[in-house]
Coordinates of C-alpha atoms in Angstrom, one line a residue:
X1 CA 0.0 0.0 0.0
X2 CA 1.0 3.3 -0.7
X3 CA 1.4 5.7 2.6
X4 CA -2.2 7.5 2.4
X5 CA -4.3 4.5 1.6
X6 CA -2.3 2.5 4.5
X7 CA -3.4 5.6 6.6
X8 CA -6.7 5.7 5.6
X9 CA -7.1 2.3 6.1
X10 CA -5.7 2.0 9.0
X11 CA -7.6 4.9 10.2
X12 CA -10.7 2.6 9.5
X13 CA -9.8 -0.8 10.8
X14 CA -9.2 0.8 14.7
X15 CA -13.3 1.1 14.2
X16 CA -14.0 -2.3 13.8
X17 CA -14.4 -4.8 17.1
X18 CA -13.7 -8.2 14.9
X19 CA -12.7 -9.6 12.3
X20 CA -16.3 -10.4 10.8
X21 CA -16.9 -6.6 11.2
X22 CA -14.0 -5.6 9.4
X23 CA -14.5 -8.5 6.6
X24 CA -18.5 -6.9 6.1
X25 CA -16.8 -3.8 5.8
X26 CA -14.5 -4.9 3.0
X27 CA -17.6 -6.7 1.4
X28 CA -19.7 -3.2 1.6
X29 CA -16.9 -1.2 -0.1
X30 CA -17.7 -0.1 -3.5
X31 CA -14.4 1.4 -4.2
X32 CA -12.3 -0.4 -5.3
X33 CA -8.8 0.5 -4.9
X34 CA -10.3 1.7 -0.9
X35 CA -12.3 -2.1 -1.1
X36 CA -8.1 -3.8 -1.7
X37 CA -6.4 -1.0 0.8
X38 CA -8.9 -1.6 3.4
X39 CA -8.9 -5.5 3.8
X40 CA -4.7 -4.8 3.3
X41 CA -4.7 -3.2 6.2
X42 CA -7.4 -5.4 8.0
X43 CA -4.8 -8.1 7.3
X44 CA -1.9 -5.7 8.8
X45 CA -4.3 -5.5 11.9
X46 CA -4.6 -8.8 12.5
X47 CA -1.5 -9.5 12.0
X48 CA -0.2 -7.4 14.9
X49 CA -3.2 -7.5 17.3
X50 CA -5.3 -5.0 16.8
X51 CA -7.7 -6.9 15.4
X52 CA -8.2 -10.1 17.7
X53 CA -11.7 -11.2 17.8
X54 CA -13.0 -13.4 15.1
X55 CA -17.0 -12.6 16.1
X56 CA -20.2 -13.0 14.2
X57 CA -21.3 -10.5 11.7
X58 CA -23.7 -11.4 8.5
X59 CA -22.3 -10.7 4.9
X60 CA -24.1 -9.0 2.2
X61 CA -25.8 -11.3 -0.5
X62 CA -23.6 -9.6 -2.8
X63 CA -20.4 -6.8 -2.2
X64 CA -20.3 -3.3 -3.1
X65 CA -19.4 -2.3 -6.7
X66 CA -18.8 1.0 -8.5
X67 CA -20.8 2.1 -11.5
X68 CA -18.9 0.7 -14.1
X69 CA -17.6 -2.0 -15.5
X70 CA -20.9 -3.0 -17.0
X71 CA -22.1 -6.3 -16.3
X72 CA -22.7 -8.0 -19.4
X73 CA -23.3 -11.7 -20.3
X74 CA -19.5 -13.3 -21.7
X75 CA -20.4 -12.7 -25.3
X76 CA -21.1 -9.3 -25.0
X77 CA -17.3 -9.0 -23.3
X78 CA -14.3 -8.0 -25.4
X79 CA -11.9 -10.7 -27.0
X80 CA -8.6 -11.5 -25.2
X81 CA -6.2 -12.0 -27.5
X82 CA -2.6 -11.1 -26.0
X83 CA -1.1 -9.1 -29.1
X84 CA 1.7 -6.6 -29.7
X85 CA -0.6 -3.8 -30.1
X86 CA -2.4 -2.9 -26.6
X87 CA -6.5 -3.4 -27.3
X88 CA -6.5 -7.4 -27.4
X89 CA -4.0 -6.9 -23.6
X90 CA -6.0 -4.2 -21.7
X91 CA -8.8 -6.6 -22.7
X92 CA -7.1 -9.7 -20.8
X93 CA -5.8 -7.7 -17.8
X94 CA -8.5 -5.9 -17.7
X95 CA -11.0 -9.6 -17.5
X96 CA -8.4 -10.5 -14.8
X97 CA -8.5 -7.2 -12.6
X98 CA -12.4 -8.4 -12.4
X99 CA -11.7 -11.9 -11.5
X100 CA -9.1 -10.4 -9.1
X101 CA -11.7 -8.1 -7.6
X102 CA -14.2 -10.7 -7.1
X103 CA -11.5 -12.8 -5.6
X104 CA -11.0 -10.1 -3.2
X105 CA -14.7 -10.3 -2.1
X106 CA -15.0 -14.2 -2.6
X107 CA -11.9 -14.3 0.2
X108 CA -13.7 -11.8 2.5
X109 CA -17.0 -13.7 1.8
X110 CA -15.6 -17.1 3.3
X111 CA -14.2 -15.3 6.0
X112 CA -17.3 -13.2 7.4
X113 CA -20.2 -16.1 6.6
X114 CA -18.6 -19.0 8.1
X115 CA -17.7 -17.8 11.4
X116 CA -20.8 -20.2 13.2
X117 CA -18.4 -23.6 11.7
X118 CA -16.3 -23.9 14.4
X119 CA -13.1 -23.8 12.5
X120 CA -9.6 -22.8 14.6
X121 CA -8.2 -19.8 13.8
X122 CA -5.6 -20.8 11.0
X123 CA -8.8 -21.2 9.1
X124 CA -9.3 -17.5 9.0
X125 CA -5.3 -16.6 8.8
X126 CA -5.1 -18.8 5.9
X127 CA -7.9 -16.9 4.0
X128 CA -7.0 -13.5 4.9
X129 CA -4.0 -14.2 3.4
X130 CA -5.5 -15.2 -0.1
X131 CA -7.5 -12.1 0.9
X132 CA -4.3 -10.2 0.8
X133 CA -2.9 -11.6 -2.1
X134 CA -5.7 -10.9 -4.4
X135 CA -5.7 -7.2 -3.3
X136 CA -2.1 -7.5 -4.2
X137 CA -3.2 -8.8 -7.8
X138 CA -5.9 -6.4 -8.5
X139 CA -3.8 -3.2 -7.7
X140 CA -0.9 -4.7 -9.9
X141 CA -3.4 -5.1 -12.8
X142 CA -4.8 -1.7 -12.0
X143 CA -2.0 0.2 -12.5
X144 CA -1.0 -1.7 -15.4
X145 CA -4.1 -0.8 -17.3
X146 CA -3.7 2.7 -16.3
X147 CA 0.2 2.6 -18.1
X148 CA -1.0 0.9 -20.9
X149 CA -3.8 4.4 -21.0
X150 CA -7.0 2.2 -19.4
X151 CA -8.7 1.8 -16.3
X152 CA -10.9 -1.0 -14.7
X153 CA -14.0 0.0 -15.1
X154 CA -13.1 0.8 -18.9
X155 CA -14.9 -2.5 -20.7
X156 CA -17.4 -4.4 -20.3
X157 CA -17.2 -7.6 -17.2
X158 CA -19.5 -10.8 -17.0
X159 CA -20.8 -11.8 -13.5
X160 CA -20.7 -15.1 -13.1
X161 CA -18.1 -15.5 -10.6
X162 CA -19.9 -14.0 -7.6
X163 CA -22.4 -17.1 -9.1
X164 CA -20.5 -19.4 -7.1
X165 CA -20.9 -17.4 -4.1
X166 CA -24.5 -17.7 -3.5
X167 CA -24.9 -21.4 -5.4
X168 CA -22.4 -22.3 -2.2
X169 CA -23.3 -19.7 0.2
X170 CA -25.1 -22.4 2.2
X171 CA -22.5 -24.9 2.0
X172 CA -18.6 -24.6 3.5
X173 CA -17.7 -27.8 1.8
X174 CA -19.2 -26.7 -1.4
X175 CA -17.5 -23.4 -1.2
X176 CA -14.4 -24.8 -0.8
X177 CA -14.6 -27.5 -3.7
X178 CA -16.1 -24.8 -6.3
X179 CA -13.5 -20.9 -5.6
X180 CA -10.1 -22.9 -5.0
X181 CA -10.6 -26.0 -6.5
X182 CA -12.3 -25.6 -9.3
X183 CA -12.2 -21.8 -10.5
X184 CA -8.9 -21.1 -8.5
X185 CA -7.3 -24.3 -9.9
X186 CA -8.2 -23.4 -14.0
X187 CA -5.8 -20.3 -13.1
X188 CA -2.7 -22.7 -12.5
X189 CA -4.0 -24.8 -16.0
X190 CA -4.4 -21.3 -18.6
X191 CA -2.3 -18.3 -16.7
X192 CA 1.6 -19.9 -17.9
X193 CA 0.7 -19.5 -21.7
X194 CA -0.3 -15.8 -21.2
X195 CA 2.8 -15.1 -19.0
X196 CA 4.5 -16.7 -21.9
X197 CA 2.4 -14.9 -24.6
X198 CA 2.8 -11.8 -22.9
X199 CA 7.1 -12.0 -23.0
X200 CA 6.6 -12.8 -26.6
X201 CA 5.2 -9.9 -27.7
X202 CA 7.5 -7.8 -25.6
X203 CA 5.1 -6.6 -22.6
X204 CA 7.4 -7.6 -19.6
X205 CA 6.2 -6.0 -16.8
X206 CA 2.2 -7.5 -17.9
X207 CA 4.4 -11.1 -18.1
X208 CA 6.1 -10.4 -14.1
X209 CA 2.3 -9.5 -12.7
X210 CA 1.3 -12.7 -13.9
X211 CA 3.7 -14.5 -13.2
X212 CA 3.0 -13.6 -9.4
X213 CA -0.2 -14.2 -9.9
X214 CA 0.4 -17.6 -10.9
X215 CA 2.9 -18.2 -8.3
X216 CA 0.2 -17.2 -5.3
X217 CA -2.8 -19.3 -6.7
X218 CA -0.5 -22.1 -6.3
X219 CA -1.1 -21.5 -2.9
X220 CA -4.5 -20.6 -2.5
X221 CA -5.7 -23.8 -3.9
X222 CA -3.1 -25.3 -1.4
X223 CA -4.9 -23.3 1.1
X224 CA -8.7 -24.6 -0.5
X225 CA -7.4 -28.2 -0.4
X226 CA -5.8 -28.1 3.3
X227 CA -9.6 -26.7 4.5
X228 CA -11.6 -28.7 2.2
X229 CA -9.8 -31.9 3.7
X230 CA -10.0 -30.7 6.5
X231 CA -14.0 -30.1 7.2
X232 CA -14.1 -33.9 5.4
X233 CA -12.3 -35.7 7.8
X234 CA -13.9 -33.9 11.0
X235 CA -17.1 -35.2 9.0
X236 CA -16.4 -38.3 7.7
X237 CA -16.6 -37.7 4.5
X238 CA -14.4 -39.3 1.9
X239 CA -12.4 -37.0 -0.2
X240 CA -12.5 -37.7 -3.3
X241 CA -16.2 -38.8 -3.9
X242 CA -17.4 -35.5 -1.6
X243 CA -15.2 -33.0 -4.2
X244 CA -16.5 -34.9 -7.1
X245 CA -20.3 -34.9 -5.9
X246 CA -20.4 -30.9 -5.1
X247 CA -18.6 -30.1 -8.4
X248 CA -21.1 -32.1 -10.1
X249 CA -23.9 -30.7 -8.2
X250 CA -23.0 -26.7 -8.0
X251 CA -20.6 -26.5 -11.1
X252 CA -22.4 -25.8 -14.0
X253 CA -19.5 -24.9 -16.4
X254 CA -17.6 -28.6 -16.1
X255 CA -14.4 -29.1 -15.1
X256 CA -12.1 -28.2 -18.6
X257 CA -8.4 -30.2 -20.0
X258 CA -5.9 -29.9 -20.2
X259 CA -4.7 -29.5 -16.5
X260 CA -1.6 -28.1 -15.3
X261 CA -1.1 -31.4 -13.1
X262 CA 2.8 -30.9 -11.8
X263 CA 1.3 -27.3 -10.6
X264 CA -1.5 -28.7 -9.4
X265 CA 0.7 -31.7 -7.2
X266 CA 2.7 -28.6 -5.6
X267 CA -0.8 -27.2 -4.5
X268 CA -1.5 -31.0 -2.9
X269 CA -4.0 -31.5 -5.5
X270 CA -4.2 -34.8 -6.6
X271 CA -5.0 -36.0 -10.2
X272 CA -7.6 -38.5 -8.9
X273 CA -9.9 -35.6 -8.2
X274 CA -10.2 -34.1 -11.1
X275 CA -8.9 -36.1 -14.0
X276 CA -12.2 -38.1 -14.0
X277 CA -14.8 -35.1 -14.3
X278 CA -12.1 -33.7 -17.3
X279 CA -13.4 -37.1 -19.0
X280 CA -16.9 -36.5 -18.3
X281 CA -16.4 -33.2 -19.2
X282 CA -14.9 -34.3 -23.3
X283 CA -17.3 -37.6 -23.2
X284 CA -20.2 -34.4 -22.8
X285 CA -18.7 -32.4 -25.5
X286 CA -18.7 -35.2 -28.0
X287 CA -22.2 -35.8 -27.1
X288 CA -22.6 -32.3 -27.8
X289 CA -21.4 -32.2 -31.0
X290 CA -23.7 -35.2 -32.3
X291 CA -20.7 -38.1 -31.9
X292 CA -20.2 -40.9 -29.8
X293 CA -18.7 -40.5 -26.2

């Protein structure tokens, strides 16, 4: 953070009485660049104490967002093709500071609604500092698109991320299987050809903000995984078949090959979980396109 937003949010984290409070606040935020500097410095807080309380405190049904971008369904959203000239990259960074800002809330979300689970504190450390990194990711992008002469806010965004967020609002196991470990875990599979893409066609600094990117969801699906396995066991549940059962049931857009498996492995995501829905997934398309499975 840059001096005055770590004093303004600072300012506005010595308000808050607990965690939960602070998260809702993040979650009501319509700013944006305020919505990553305040849960930055709500991580800060926690970090040193003066936030200690997890409490209770009941999340929006969706966060706060400014006026603009426009939300759109995905075919009305520019193309992303990663070219030397800037339209088809500000179009890219620009979809990824929008997944990055519903990451933002989608990390605050989990913190703030599941505080009646009985889950030890690491939970909530853990998260806040996915939380923390995402807020990291969107004001990288954001001042990327303002070098390359954009803004977020400039094009058009779908919304069917926060979509996951009230198909699993009920449902910490479902949560967990569908942000990491499914949307979370495409980023490890697509983002090394764009930071690749990006070098080629000589945009460096766009190719080193991905790269972090990438590097951090590594472990943020680690971080998914470690809770998901977690709230199984305590259950009872077995693994694999629970993660396969609540993709199937709240995952609507299938679970897509090719799969970045060695990245995957460092995250402690096995192959067993998904490699079977990636066959259901090309046995479906076939079907789809009037062949045999």
């Amino acid at each position: 953070m840059d001096r005055e937003s770590d004093r303004i949010g600072m300012s506005r984290v010595k308000q808050f009485q607990s965690l939960a409070e602070a998260a809702v606040a993040v979650l009501e935020t319509g700013d944006t660049r305020e919505k990553a500097t305040l849960g930055r410095a709500v991580v800060a807080a926690w970090k040193d104490g003066t936030i200690s309380d997890i409490g209770k405190a009941a999340p929006p049904d969706r966060p706060a967002r400014p006026p603009l971008p426009a939300l759109r369904p995905p075919r009305e959203v520019p193309k992303r093709k990663i070219t030397a000239a800037p339209a088809g990259r500000i179009a890219l960074l620009h979809a990824l500071a929008h997944i990055e800002l519903n990451a933002i809330d989608l990390s605050w979300d989990i913190i703030a609604r599941y505080t009646g689970h009985d889950l030890p504190e690491g939970f909530y450390t853990d998260w806040m500092k996915v939380a923390d990194d995402e807020s990291k990711h969107f004001l990288l992008i954001a001042d990327r698109l303002e070098e390359l002469g954009s803004h977020y806010g400039a094009l058009n965004a779908h919304d069917g991320l926060w979509g996951a967020a009230t198909e699993t609002a009920h449902d910490l196991l479902a949560r967990l299987s569908i942000v990491p470990l499914v949307l979370e875990a495409r980023g490890l599979d697509v983002t090394p050809a764009m930071v690749t893409k990006m070098r080629e066609v000589g945009d460096e600094a766009s190719s080193a903000i991905l790269q972090i990117i990438f590097d951090d969801e590594i472990t943020h699906v680690a971080v998914g995984k470690r809770w998901f396995d977690h709230v199984c066991d305590r259950e009872g549940k077995p693994r694999i078949e629970t993660w396969q059962h609540l993709v199937r049931t709240h995952f609507r857009g299938g679970v897509k090959p090719p799969f970045n498996i060695p990245a995957r492995e460092l995250a402690g995501f096995a192959a067993a979980f998904y490699v079977p829905l990636g066959e259901e997934f090309l046995a479906s398309r076939k079907v789809d396109e009037g062949t045999s499975p």
